[in-house]
Amino acid sequence: MDLLQNALVWLFSPEQFHGEGSLPQRIAEHLGYTLVAVVVAIVLALPLGYFIGHTGKGHVWIVGITGGARALPSFGLILLLVLVLGVSQRQSAAILALVLLAIPPLLAGAYAGVAQIPRSVLDSARSQGMTEAQILFQVEIPLSLPLVMGGLRGAVLQVVATATLVAYVGLGGLGYDIIQGIPLRRFDQTLGAAIVVALVALVLDAAVAGASRWATPRGVLLGSFGDVRARDSSVARTR
Amino acid sequence: MKSLRKTTGLTGLALASALVFSGCAADTGTAETVVVGSQAYYSNEIIAEIYAQALEGAGYTVERQFQIGQRDAYLPELESGAVDLFPEYTGNLLQFYAPDAQATKADDVYAALESALPEGMTALAMSSATDQDSYNVTADFAAANALESIGDLAALEGLVLGGNPELEERPYGPFGLLETYGVTVSFSGTGDVTVDALVAGELSVANVYSGDPRIAEYGLVTLADPEGLFLASNVVPIASGDWATELAGVIDPISAALTSEGLVALNLQSTKDQLSAAVIAATWLEANGF
Amino acid sequence: MDWILANIPLIGQLTLDHVRLSVIPILVGFLVATPLGWVAHRWKWSRGILLGVVGLLYTIPSLALFMILPPLLGLSVLSEANVLIALSLYAVAIMVRSAADAFSSIEPRALRAATAVGYGEWGRFFAVELPLAGPVLLAGIRVVAVSTVSLVTVGVLVGVSSLGYFFTDGFQRRIVPEVLAGVVMTFLVALFFDGLLVLAGRWIMPWASLATASRGRET
């Protein structure tokens, strides 16, 4: 295919690797936004999800929030927040939008992860004399890991995809070359950049999947079932 | 919007063919449908709406296909006759068809455009109103560095140029700046946040459309372009096929009445007063005796 | 608020456009993914491949897919067909997994009972498997619907107008209520589809709500 050939030529030409606006720079920007947003979302969502899962308080809200948040258009959210917070704050606004999009899958993962633990397991932990804190850290968190990791994978997916759009507000990232290429009619550029975005997303997804497998205790892995990422429907993406 | 494109396009085409085959009966009382399009740019939409309402006033039925995103999308529609009338800008359109065009003055650009346009598309009389790329700096920056024309930037270092991402690759972008004026800039693709970034101090110089009311609002200084880096870009109606002569009767007076200051005022009504294109167009037509 | 009141017809028009653009991918997602999901369930060896391919597709950001599809399919980047096909692919990708899980969640005893009673393979599929898989299929299609409605807005970057128009136009003109209207209406359209599907589910499968209630679990 002609276009694919041209795209690859564009991709591997030396200009892409040097100076301002080079591919490594764009990849770094993209991963930077993703990392910050996901970390902030984890800090906010996981404790909350565990609390709700453990105590059972507020679980009705969770279903509502995670379901409702899925219905928010991410592109619109970015533009809205940039307008509201001001253009000079657009980086914070964009990251805030990414955080808001990453929270629901993580929240759902943590909550569902705890909620699916059979009550009998928790009862036996209590009857052994474990304190609530011990139960949380030594029983609930490890047993919830498959679903939490599924939520993490969904969150990363959502953020990486949405970060493609922040180039529209002048924040760089891998979407920049796509957004630049369309009016220039340089479809080798748009295709080349799209391929890079897709590859980065795939590699990152595989990395998270691998990391979650590594972090999950072996006993828990044996008991879990396949790829729980999309089994729990609340972690599907909407960008 | 594009959703009605297929049916209205076919209707427009069918009606247009019927007209041609019937020998263009000269009675303006019949309801002939004209399809007017616009770019995904609010200012362009206002002009298109003015055309549309003027045509309706002259007895035509108008089908609006506004906010068609890119030239790649709507120019083929104009060529094929799916869209009949479209407000465009001479310089930018010329560059689309002839990227190496050398003309820079308004009349030269218009003449070059006429020959560059494909079969089936005609440029009607252009307006004196321009809406073109221009380099702007803040008033403070201009005062501090005694800047009047683009060339005055050559003495400065560490300049950051902002604009749409595609500016980076345009002949009047960073390359053109260096070649024509000896000005070195780094580029930041700020897109729709360009003006705010300039005002906030993130950019040294920004590409702002001359029709943008914020130039006056923020007191920006437009740098003079004596070497003709930018092509003159006047508002010009592009008509499809046989519509050209017929529509010229209605549209030419409009083009004559539209001025650059007038255009800026229209844009201001859209952004500051947040009025819709329909309201703005109606007010303008009335105020100008149409 | 003034802007909203002054532009209600436009809001209505674009909402209808948005609904129209969302319907096709959702339908395609359901019609294509359900059989694929059944295949993945029935022939275990295919499950890995199908879910793998679908997973890959799922991971590609929408703007990127809008660029990648045209050269493969000979379409224009800036066409409605491009966006509709891309969104349909995402819909299928989300739905295949749900469908596979839906069919796997059926009690084998029920299937064996059906065969014992005399159902042939096709008859059993339509009369027994599909209804029993119904609730999980419904949950999957609800996710597809909401996801699709949200993704349609990105089409504005390739010239396909929907409620996403309010994002870019509102941003250009700095009219916050306009962008907000776009976000809120998209949200409401998503809720609308979701609600519609829930009602359809209750109508088609009245037994399902009884079953969930008695099990006392949340999805």
mmCIF file of N, CA, C and O in Angstrom, chain C residues 68-137:
data_model
loop_
_atom_site.group_PDB
_atom_site.id
_atom_site.type_symbol
_atom_site.label_atom_id
_atom_site.label_comp_id
_atom_site.label_asym_id
_atom_site.label_seq_id
_atom_site.Cartn_x
_atom_site.Cartn_y
_atom_site.Cartn_z
ATOM 1 N N ILE C 68 -6.336 5.385 10.476
ATOM 2 C CA ILE C 68 -5.830 4.109 9.980
ATOM 3 C C ILE C 68 -6.811 3.423 9.034
ATOM 4 O O ILE C 68 -6.407 2.783 8.067
ATOM 5 N N LEU C 69 -8.097 3.549 9.291
ATOM 6 C CA LEU C 69 -9.095 2.844 8.473
ATOM 7 C C LEU C 69 -9.152 3.282 7.010
ATOM 8 O O LEU C 69 -9.235 2.440 6.128
ATOM 9 N N PRO C 70 -9.161 4.609 6.735
ATOM 10 C CA PRO C 70 -9.337 5.030 5.342
ATOM 11 C C PRO C 70 -8.390 4.381 4.351
ATOM 12 O O PRO C 70 -8.852 3.869 3.328
ATOM 13 N N PRO C 71 -7.073 4.363 4.576
ATOM 14 C CA PRO C 71 -6.236 3.708 3.564
ATOM 15 C C PRO C 71 -6.547 2.219 3.429
ATOM 16 O O PRO C 71 -6.454 1.670 2.337
ATOM 17 N N LEU C 72 -6.982 1.576 4.513
ATOM 18 C CA LEU C 72 -7.301 0.158 4.430
ATOM 19 C C LEU C 72 -8.579 -0.080 3.639
ATOM 20 O O LEU C 72 -8.733 -1.087 2.968
ATOM 21 N N LEU C 73 -9.523 0.856 3.773
ATOM 22 C CA LEU C 73 -10.830 0.617 3.169
ATOM 23 C C LEU C 73 -11.098 1.480 1.949
ATOM 24 O O LEU C 73 -12.163 1.397 1.358
ATOM 25 N N GLY C 74 -10.136 2.333 1.597
ATOM 26 C CA GLY C 74 -10.346 3.184 0.438
ATOM 27 C C GLY C 74 -11.395 4.251 0.654
ATOM 28 O O GLY C 74 -12.121 4.624 -0.258
ATOM 29 N N LEU C 75 -11.501 4.732 1.884
ATOM 30 C CA LEU C 75 -12.478 5.776 2.180
ATOM 31 C C LEU C 75 -11.776 7.102 2.354
ATOM 32 O O LEU C 75 -10.580 7.158 2.538
ATOM 33 N N SER C 76 -12.576 8.173 2.363
ATOM 34 C CA SER C 76 -11.987 9.453 2.732
ATOM 35 C C SER C 76 -11.929 9.546 4.256
ATOM 36 O O SER C 76 -12.824 9.085 4.944
ATOM 37 N N VAL C 77 -10.864 10.156 4.746
ATOM 38 C CA VAL C 77 -10.738 10.352 6.189
ATOM 39 C C VAL C 77 -11.930 11.140 6.710
ATOM 40 O O VAL C 77 -12.439 10.891 7.789
ATOM 41 N N LEU C 78 -12.367 12.115 5.901
ATOM 42 C CA LEU C 78 -13.369 13.055 6.378
ATOM 43 C C LEU C 78 -14.787 12.619 6.052
ATOM 44 O O LEU C 78 -15.645 13.446 5.824
ATOM 45 N N SER C 79 -15.043 11.316 6.006
ATOM 46 C CA SER C 79 -16.377 10.866 5.632
ATOM 47 C C SER C 79 -17.102 10.262 6.825
ATOM 48 O O SER C 79 -16.478 9.770 7.760
ATOM 49 N N GLU C 80 -18.409 10.308 6.753
ATOM 50 C CA GLU C 80 -19.230 9.720 7.804
ATOM 51 C C GLU C 80 -18.998 8.217 7.872
ATOM 52 O O GLU C 80 -18.983 7.639 8.963
ATOM 53 N N ALA C 81 -18.814 7.609 6.699
ATOM 54 C CA ALA C 81 -18.613 6.153 6.652
ATOM 55 C C ALA C 81 -17.411 5.755 7.491
ATOM 56 O O ALA C 81 -17.439 4.757 8.218
ATOM 57 N N ASN C 82 -16.347 6.542 7.412
ATOM 58 C CA ASN C 82 -15.134 6.264 8.174
ATOM 59 C C ASN C 82 -15.449 6.208 9.670
ATOM 60 O O ASN C 82 -15.098 5.258 10.366
ATOM 61 N N VAL C 83 -16.139 7.241 10.159
ATOM 62 C CA VAL C 83 -16.460 7.300 11.583
ATOM 63 C C VAL C 83 -17.393 6.160 11.974
ATOM 64 O O VAL C 83 -17.179 5.498 12.990
ATOM 65 N N LEU C 84 -18.411 5.903 11.148
ATOM 66 C CA LEU C 84 -19.366 4.845 11.490
ATOM 67 C C LEU C 84 -18.693 3.482 11.554
ATOM 68 O O LEU C 84 -18.972 2.676 12.443
ATOM 69 N N ILE C 85 -17.806 3.210 10.604
ATOM 70 C CA ILE C 85 -17.116 1.913 10.611
ATOM 71 C C ILE C 85 -16.222 1.804 11.835
ATOM 72 O O ILE C 85 -16.189 0.773 12.523
ATOM 73 N N ALA C 86 -15.470 2.873 12.133
ATOM 74 C CA ALA C 86 -14.587 2.833 13.299
ATOM 75 C C ALA C 86 -15.392 2.573 14.569
ATOM 76 O O ALA C 86 -15.030 1.724 15.392
ATOM 77 N N LEU C 87 -16.506 3.293 14.730
ATOM 78 C CA LEU C 87 -17.306 3.120 15.938
ATOM 79 C C LEU C 87 -17.937 1.734 15.994
ATOM 80 O O LEU C 87 -18.078 1.157 17.068
ATOM 81 N N SER C 88 -18.293 1.209 14.824
ATOM 82 C CA SER C 88 -18.845 -0.149 14.802
ATOM 83 C C SER C 88 -17.796 -1.148 15.250
ATOM 84 O O SER C 88 -18.103 -2.101 15.976
ATOM 85 N N LEU C 89 -16.558 -0.946 14.828
ATOM 86 C CA LEU C 89 -15.482 -1.845 15.255
ATOM 87 C C LEU C 89 -15.317 -1.809 16.759
ATOM 88 O O LEU C 89 -15.158 -2.839 17.409
ATOM 89 N N TYR C 90 -15.348 -0.618 17.342
ATOM 90 C CA TYR C 90 -15.239 -0.526 18.796
ATOM 91 C C TYR C 90 -16.419 -1.232 19.458
ATOM 92 O O TYR C 90 -16.255 -1.930 20.455
ATOM 93 N N ALA C 91 -17.608 -1.034 18.894
ATOM 94 C CA ALA C 91 -18.797 -1.650 19.470
ATOM 95 C C ALA C 91 -18.647 -3.175 19.458
ATOM 96 O O ALA C 91 -18.925 -3.847 20.464
ATOM 97 N N VAL C 92 -18.206 -3.699 18.321
ATOM 98 C CA VAL C 92 -17.999 -5.146 18.225
ATOM 99 C C VAL C 92 -16.950 -5.585 19.236
ATOM 100 O O VAL C 92 -17.115 -6.582 19.940
ATOM 101 N N ALA C 93 -15.856 -4.815 19.324
ATOM 102 C CA ALA C 93 -14.770 -5.186 20.227
ATOM 103 C C ALA C 93 -15.259 -5.297 21.671
ATOM 104 O O ALA C 93 -14.936 -6.242 22.385
ATOM 105 N N ILE C 94 -16.058 -4.313 22.111
ATOM 106 C CA ILE C 94 -16.560 -4.354 23.486
ATOM 107 C C ILE C 94 -17.522 -5.521 23.648
ATOM 108 O O ILE C 94 -17.508 -6.238 24.653
ATOM 109 N N MET C 95 -18.367 -5.712 22.649
ATOM 110 C CA MET C 95 -19.483 -6.648 22.772
ATOM 111 C C MET C 95 -19.069 -8.110 22.674
ATOM 112 O O MET C 95 -19.679 -8.959 23.319
ATOM 113 N N VAL C 96 -18.032 -8.409 21.888
ATOM 114 C CA VAL C 96 -17.645 -9.819 21.705
ATOM 115 C C VAL C 96 -17.322 -10.474 23.037
ATOM 116 O O VAL C 96 -17.753 -11.583 23.333
ATOM 117 N N ARG C 97 -16.575 -9.750 23.848
ATOM 118 C CA ARG C 97 -16.199 -10.307 25.138
ATOM 119 C C ARG C 97 -17.433 -10.547 26.003
ATOM 120 O O ARG C 97 -17.593 -11.596 26.617
ATOM 121 N N SER C 98 -18.320 -9.547 26.026
ATOM 122 C CA SER C 98 -19.553 -9.692 26.806
ATOM 123 C C SER C 98 -20.343 -10.883 26.300
ATOM 124 O O SER C 98 -20.892 -11.658 27.084
ATOM 125 N N ALA C 99 -20.426 -10.998 24.976
ATOM 126 C CA ALA C 99 -21.214 -12.082 24.407
ATOM 127 C C ALA C 99 -20.603 -13.433 24.769
ATOM 128 O O ALA C 99 -21.310 -14.368 25.161
ATOM 129 N N ALA C 100 -19.285 -13.537 24.657
ATOM 130 C CA ALA C 100 -18.629 -14.794 24.999
ATOM 131 C C ALA C 100 -18.899 -15.154 26.456
ATOM 132 O O ALA C 100 -19.248 -16.289 26.787
ATOM 133 N N ASP C 101 -18.771 -14.162 27.325
ATOM 134 C CA ASP C 101 -19.048 -14.412 28.739
ATOM 135 C C ASP C 101 -20.497 -14.751 28.976
ATOM 136 O O ASP C 101 -20.836 -15.583 29.818
ATOM 137 N N ALA C 102 -21.371 -14.075 28.204
ATOM 138 C CA ALA C 102 -22.804 -14.324 28.369
ATOM 139 C C ALA C 102 -23.128 -15.785 28.098
ATOM 140 O O ALA C 102 -23.828 -16.435 28.866
ATOM 141 N N PHE C 103 -22.616 -16.291 26.991
ATOM 142 C CA PHE C 103 -22.919 -17.678 26.658
ATOM 143 C C PHE C 103 -22.237 -18.645 27.602
ATOM 144 O O PHE C 103 -22.768 -19.721 27.900
ATOM 145 N N SER C 104 -21.047 -18.258 28.091
ATOM 146 C CA SER C 104 -20.347 -19.141 29.018
ATOM 147 C C SER C 104 -21.015 -19.171 30.370
ATOM 148 O O SER C 104 -20.792 -20.085 31.164
ATOM 149 N N SER C 105 -21.831 -18.160 30.655
ATOM 150 C CA SER C 105 -22.417 -18.089 31.989
ATOM 151 C C SER C 105 -23.647 -18.973 32.123
ATOM 152 O O SER C 105 -24.196 -19.117 33.208
ATOM 153 N N ILE C 106 -24.077 -19.555 31.005
ATOM 154 C CA ILE C 106 -25.286 -20.395 31.066
ATOM 155 C C ILE C 106 -24.954 -21.726 31.721
ATOM 156 O O ILE C 106 -23.945 -22.343 31.421
ATOM 157 N N GLU C 107 -25.808 -22.153 32.590
ATOM 158 C CA GLU C 107 -25.637 -23.451 33.241
ATOM 159 C C GLU C 107 -25.688 -24.573 32.207
ATOM 160 O O GLU C 107 -26.676 -24.693 31.488
ATOM 161 N N PRO C 108 -24.642 -25.395 32.153
ATOM 162 C CA PRO C 108 -24.650 -26.497 31.181
ATOM 163 C C PRO C 108 -25.848 -27.433 31.364
ATOM 164 O O PRO C 108 -26.345 -28.006 30.398
ATOM 165 N N ARG C 109 -26.321 -27.519 32.608
ATOM 166 C CA ARG C 109 -27.464 -28.413 32.854
ATOM 167 C C ARG C 109 -28.693 -27.972 32.073
ATOM 168 O O ARG C 109 -29.455 -28.786 31.570
ATOM 169 N N ALA C 110 -28.847 -26.651 31.981
ATOM 170 C CA ALA C 110 -30.008 -26.143 31.243
ATOM 171 C C ALA C 110 -29.925 -26.551 29.777
ATOM 172 O O ALA C 110 -30.920 -26.941 29.164
ATOM 173 N N LEU C 111 -28.698 -26.476 29.240
ATOM 174 C CA LEU C 111 -28.529 -26.843 27.837
ATOM 175 C C LEU C 111 -28.771 -28.332 27.614
ATOM 176 O O LEU C 111 -29.410 -28.738 26.638
ATOM 177 N N ARG C 112 -28.270 -29.102 28.536
ATOM 178 C CA ARG C 112 -28.458 -30.555 28.384
ATOM 179 C C ARG C 112 -29.923 -30.906 28.509
ATOM 180 O O ARG C 112 -30.439 -31.755 27.778
ATOM 181 N N ALA C 113 -30.609 -30.200 29.409
ATOM 182 C CA ALA C 113 -32.043 -30.452 29.565
ATOM 183 C C ALA C 113 -32.770 -30.124 28.275
ATOM 184 O O ALA C 113 -33.666 -30.851 27.842
ATOM 185 N N ALA C 114 -32.365 -29.022 27.657
ATOM 186 C CA ALA C 114 -33.023 -28.629 26.409
ATOM 187 C C ALA C 114 -32.826 -29.687 25.346
ATOM 188 O O ALA C 114 -33.745 -30.038 24.605
ATOM 189 N N THR C 115 -31.592 -30.178 25.233
ATOM 190 C CA THR C 115 -31.326 -31.236 24.248
ATOM 191 C C THR C 115 -32.141 -32.478 24.572
ATOM 192 O O THR C 115 -32.706 -33.116 23.677
ATOM 193 N N ALA C 116 -32.228 -32.774 25.873
ATOM 194 C CA ALA C 116 -32.976 -33.972 26.275
ATOM 195 C C ALA C 116 -34.436 -33.866 25.903
ATOM 196 O O ALA C 116 -35.075 -34.837 25.505
ATOM 197 N N VAL C 117 -34.965 -32.639 25.994
ATOM 198 C CA VAL C 117 -36.368 -32.439 25.669
ATOM 199 C C VAL C 117 -36.614 -32.537 24.166
ATOM 200 O O VAL C 117 -37.728 -32.760 23.714
ATOM 201 N N GLY C 118 -35.568 -32.335 23.387
ATOM 202 C CA GLY C 118 -35.725 -32.559 21.947
ATOM 203 C C GLY C 118 -35.331 -31.398 21.057
ATOM 204 O O GLY C 118 -35.512 -31.443 19.855
ATOM 205 N N TYR C 119 -34.763 -30.330 21.632
ATOM 206 C CA TYR C 119 -34.336 -29.206 20.789
ATOM 207 C C TYR C 119 -33.155 -29.595 19.930
ATOM 208 O O TYR C 119 -32.224 -30.242 20.384
ATOM 209 N N GLY C 120 -33.167 -29.166 18.678
ATOM 210 C CA GLY C 120 -31.998 -29.328 17.828
ATOM 211 C C GLY C 120 -31.045 -28.182 18.135
ATOM 212 O O GLY C 120 -31.356 -27.292 18.933
ATOM 213 N N GLU C 121 -29.880 -28.174 17.488
ATOM 214 C CA GLU C 121 -28.869 -27.175 17.843
ATOM 215 C C GLU C 121 -29.338 -25.740 17.603
ATOM 216 O O GLU C 121 -29.200 -24.863 18.447
ATOM 217 N N TRP C 122 -29.935 -25.473 16.421
ATOM 218 C CA TRP C 122 -30.409 -24.121 16.133
ATOM 219 C C TRP C 122 -31.570 -23.715 17.031
ATOM 220 O O TRP C 122 -31.641 -22.620 17.559
ATOM 221 N N GLY C 123 -32.475 -24.665 17.172
ATOM 222 C CA GLY C 123 -33.645 -24.389 18.001
ATOM 223 C C GLY C 123 -33.220 -24.054 19.416
ATOM 224 O O GLY C 123 -33.740 -23.123 20.042
ATOM 225 N N ARG C 124 -32.256 -24.817 19.892
ATOM 226 C CA ARG C 124 -31.776 -24.592 21.249
ATOM 227 C C ARG C 124 -31.126 -23.223 21.379
ATOM 228 O O ARG C 124 -31.281 -22.530 22.366
ATOM 229 N N PHE C 125 -30.408 -22.818 20.324
ATOM 230 C CA PHE C 125 -29.743 -21.522 20.385
ATOM 231 C C PHE C 125 -30.767 -20.409 20.570
ATOM 232 O O PHE C 125 -30.650 -19.584 21.465
ATOM 233 N N PHE C 126 -31.788 -20.411 19.702
ATOM 234 C CA PHE C 126 -32.727 -19.288 19.745
ATOM 235 C C PHE C 126 -33.712 -19.379 20.903
ATOM 236 O O PHE C 126 -34.124 -18.379 21.453
ATOM 237 N N ALA C 127 -34.085 -20.611 21.269
ATOM 238 C CA ALA C 127 -35.126 -20.742 22.293
ATOM 239 C C ALA C 127 -34.572 -20.802 23.697
ATOM 240 O O ALA C 127 -35.273 -20.495 24.653
ATOM 241 N N VAL C 128 -33.333 -21.239 23.831
ATOM 242 C CA VAL C 128 -32.784 -21.437 25.173
ATOM 243 C C VAL C 128 -31.543 -20.592 25.437
ATOM 244 O O VAL C 128 -31.494 -19.801 26.378
ATOM 245 N N GLU C 129 -30.509 -20.752 24.597
ATOM 246 C CA GLU C 129 -29.238 -20.073 24.899
ATOM 247 C C GLU C 129 -29.365 -18.560 24.885
ATOM 248 O O GLU C 129 -28.901 -17.870 25.792
ATOM 249 N N LEU C 130 -29.960 -18.059 23.796
ATOM 250 C CA LEU C 130 -30.046 -16.604 23.648
ATOM 251 C C LEU C 130 -30.824 -15.971 24.810
ATOM 252 O O LEU C 130 -30.344 -15.027 25.434
ATOM 253 N N PRO C 131 -32.008 -16.517 25.132
ATOM 254 C CA PRO C 131 -32.727 -15.933 26.265
ATOM 255 C C PRO C 131 -31.960 -16.014 27.574
ATOM 256 O O PRO C 131 -31.957 -15.067 28.353
ATOM 257 N N LEU C 132 -31.287 -17.151 27.799
ATOM 258 C CA LEU C 132 -30.562 -17.272 29.055
ATOM 259 C C LEU C 132 -29.357 -16.340 29.091
ATOM 260 O O LEU C 132 -28.962 -15.850 30.144
ATOM 261 N N ALA C 133 -28.760 -16.098 27.929
ATOM 262 C CA ALA C 133 -27.614 -15.200 27.883
ATOM 263 C C ALA C 133 -28.057 -13.750 27.913
ATOM 264 O O ALA C 133 -27.250 -12.843 28.115
ATOM 265 N N GLY C 134 -29.362 -13.555 27.736
ATOM 266 C CA GLY C 134 -29.924 -12.221 27.597
ATOM 267 C C GLY C 134 -29.429 -11.161 28.561
ATOM 268 O O GLY C 134 -28.930 -10.114 28.133
ATOM 269 N N PRO C 135 -29.552 -11.390 29.865
ATOM 270 C CA PRO C 135 -29.154 -10.343 30.813
ATOM 271 C C PRO C 135 -27.713 -9.880 30.647
ATOM 272 O O PRO C 135 -27.435 -8.681 30.673
ATOM 273 N N VAL C 136 -26.800 -10.812 30.462
ATOM 274 C CA VAL C 136 -25.401 -10.409 30.307
ATOM 275 C C VAL C 136 -25.198 -9.712 28.963
ATOM 276 O O VAL C 136 -24.451 -8.737 28.857
ATOM 277 N N LEU C 137 -25.886 -10.190 27.926
ATOM 278 C CA LEU C 137 -25.807 -9.515 26.628
ATOM 279 C C LEU C 137 -26.312 -8.086 26.763
ATOM 280 O O LEU C 137 -25.747 -7.152 26.206
#
